[in-house]
């Protein structure tokens, strides 16, 4: 099997462990607020959305 080295630019994490755990907890505890924040940070929108998601996790 051939392997390739990891590029130097990919060796630096985007966040530390504490920030990751905080973001993970927020994504579980208030997923709509978490994903709305991520969408505003990383995407450009022509207009705001009326509903972030339409998911029922109890149904699988």
XYZ file of N, CA and C in Angstrom:
180
model
N 0.843 -1.159 0.000
C 0.000 0.000 0.000
C 0.898 1.234 0.000
N 0.566 2.183 -0.841
C 1.333 3.418 -0.915
C 0.747 4.431 0.063
N 1.602 5.122 0.759
C 1.154 6.177 1.669
C 1.732 7.506 1.208
N 1.082 8.569 1.596
C 1.497 9.911 1.214
C 1.694 10.744 2.471
N 2.676 11.612 2.479
C 2.898 12.448 3.658
C 1.770 13.468 3.824
N 1.542 13.843 5.056
C 0.547 14.869 5.356
C 1.161 16.228 5.049
N 0.448 17.040 4.305
C 0.944 18.375 3.968
C 1.127 19.197 5.239
N 2.151 20.012 5.265
C 2.437 20.833 6.446
C 1.241 21.711 6.811
N 0.534 22.220 5.810
C -0.616 23.089 6.074
C -1.752 22.344 6.767
N -1.771 21.023 6.696
C -2.823 20.229 7.335
C -2.430 19.728 8.714
N -1.253 20.059 9.165
C -0.790 19.568 10.460
C -1.254 20.439 11.624
N -1.667 21.641 11.338
C -2.108 22.551 12.386
C -3.617 22.416 12.557
N -4.085 22.042 13.742
C -5.525 21.874 13.944
C -6.263 23.211 13.867
N -7.525 23.152 13.490
C -8.342 24.356 13.408
C -8.809 24.834 14.772
N -8.860 23.920 15.746
C -9.256 24.294 17.102
C -8.580 23.346 18.089
N -8.525 23.777 19.337
C -7.927 22.910 20.347
C -9.002 21.995 20.945
N -8.591 21.105 21.823
C -9.506 20.109 22.399
C -10.652 20.765 23.157
N -10.359 21.802 23.932
C -11.401 22.480 24.716
C -12.440 23.124 23.801
N -11.985 23.779 22.748
C -12.913 24.408 21.811
C -13.743 23.343 21.093
N -13.108 22.249 20.709
C -13.830 21.161 20.054
C -14.932 20.621 20.967
N -14.596 20.353 22.219
C -15.578 19.815 23.164
C -16.724 20.794 23.375
N -16.410 22.080 23.444
C -17.438 23.103 23.602
C -18.369 23.139 22.391
N -17.785 23.113 21.207
C -18.594 23.119 19.985
C -19.432 21.848 19.880
N -18.854 20.724 20.246
C -19.591 19.460 20.197
C -20.790 19.506 21.146
N -20.564 19.972 22.365
C -21.655 20.058 23.342
C -22.762 20.973 22.834
N -22.386 22.112 22.266
C -23.388 23.030 21.728
C -24.158 22.376 20.580
N -23.467 21.617 19.736
C -24.136 20.977 18.599
C -25.143 19.926 19.055
N -24.896 19.322 20.208
C -25.820 18.326 20.760
C -26.947 18.996 21.536
N -26.605 19.963 22.373
C -27.581 20.582 23.273
C -28.510 21.570 22.578
N -28.039 22.265 21.563
C -28.861 23.239 20.836
C -28.424 23.240 19.376
N -28.767 22.173 18.683
C -28.250 21.977 17.328
C -28.683 23.074 16.360
N -29.909 23.570 16.485
C -30.343 24.630 15.571
C -29.499 25.887 15.740
N -29.241 26.288 16.974
C -28.412 27.478 17.212
C -26.989 27.245 16.723
N -26.461 26.057 16.971
C -25.106 25.738 16.529
C -24.987 25.824 15.014
N -25.891 25.167 14.293
C -25.786 25.146 12.834
C -26.129 26.490 12.218
N -27.007 27.255 12.846
C -27.281 28.611 12.356
C -26.024 29.469 12.463
N -25.315 29.347 13.586
C -24.069 30.093 13.770
C -23.030 29.675 12.733
N -22.891 28.379 12.499
C -21.919 27.896 11.517
C -22.276 28.381 10.104
N -23.563 28.356 9.782
C -23.999 28.803 8.456
C -23.705 30.281 8.247
N -23.893 31.091 9.290
C -23.605 32.526 9.165
C -22.106 32.792 9.087
N -21.313 31.972 9.760
C -19.863 32.160 9.742
C -19.233 31.761 8.411
N -19.699 30.684 7.814
C -18.981 30.094 6.693
C -19.684 30.159 5.341
N -20.929 30.603 5.310
C -21.667 30.676 4.050
C -22.249 32.070 3.857
N -22.429 32.464 2.619
C -23.075 33.734 2.293
C -24.510 33.442 1.866
N -25.439 34.188 2.452
C -26.856 33.968 2.182
C -27.469 35.228 1.588
N -28.397 35.070 0.654
C -29.133 36.211 0.118
C -30.145 36.718 1.138
N -30.713 35.795 1.891
C -31.646 36.166 2.959
C -31.560 35.108 4.049
N -31.960 35.483 5.260
C -31.949 34.532 6.371
C -33.030 33.471 6.173
N -32.818 32.370 6.776
C -33.744 31.252 6.687
C -34.804 31.364 7.780
N -35.926 30.710 7.566
C -37.006 30.701 8.551
C -36.851 29.535 9.519
N -36.201 28.472 9.073
C -36.042 27.269 9.885
C -34.673 26.668 9.585
N -33.932 26.339 10.637
C -32.583 25.798 10.444
C -32.640 24.351 10.000
N -33.463 23.556 10.664
C -33.551 22.138 10.311
C -34.952 21.617 10.577
N -35.222 20.470 10.011
C -36.497 19.795 10.214
C -36.172 18.326 10.463
N -35.706 18.039 11.678
C -35.195 16.716 12.009
C -35.858 16.209 13.282
N -36.207 14.931 13.285
C -36.704 14.279 14.489
C -35.751 13.131 14.801
N -34.798 13.379 15.701
C -33.782 12.378 16.007
C -34.357 11.145 16.697
N -35.549 11.256 17.285
C -36.149 10.091 17.931
C -36.585 9.052 16.903
N -36.736 9.482 15.651
C -37.139 8.562 14.586
C -35.942 7.922 13.886
N -34.740 8.270 14.326
C -33.539 7.647 13.762
C -32.986 8.446 12.674
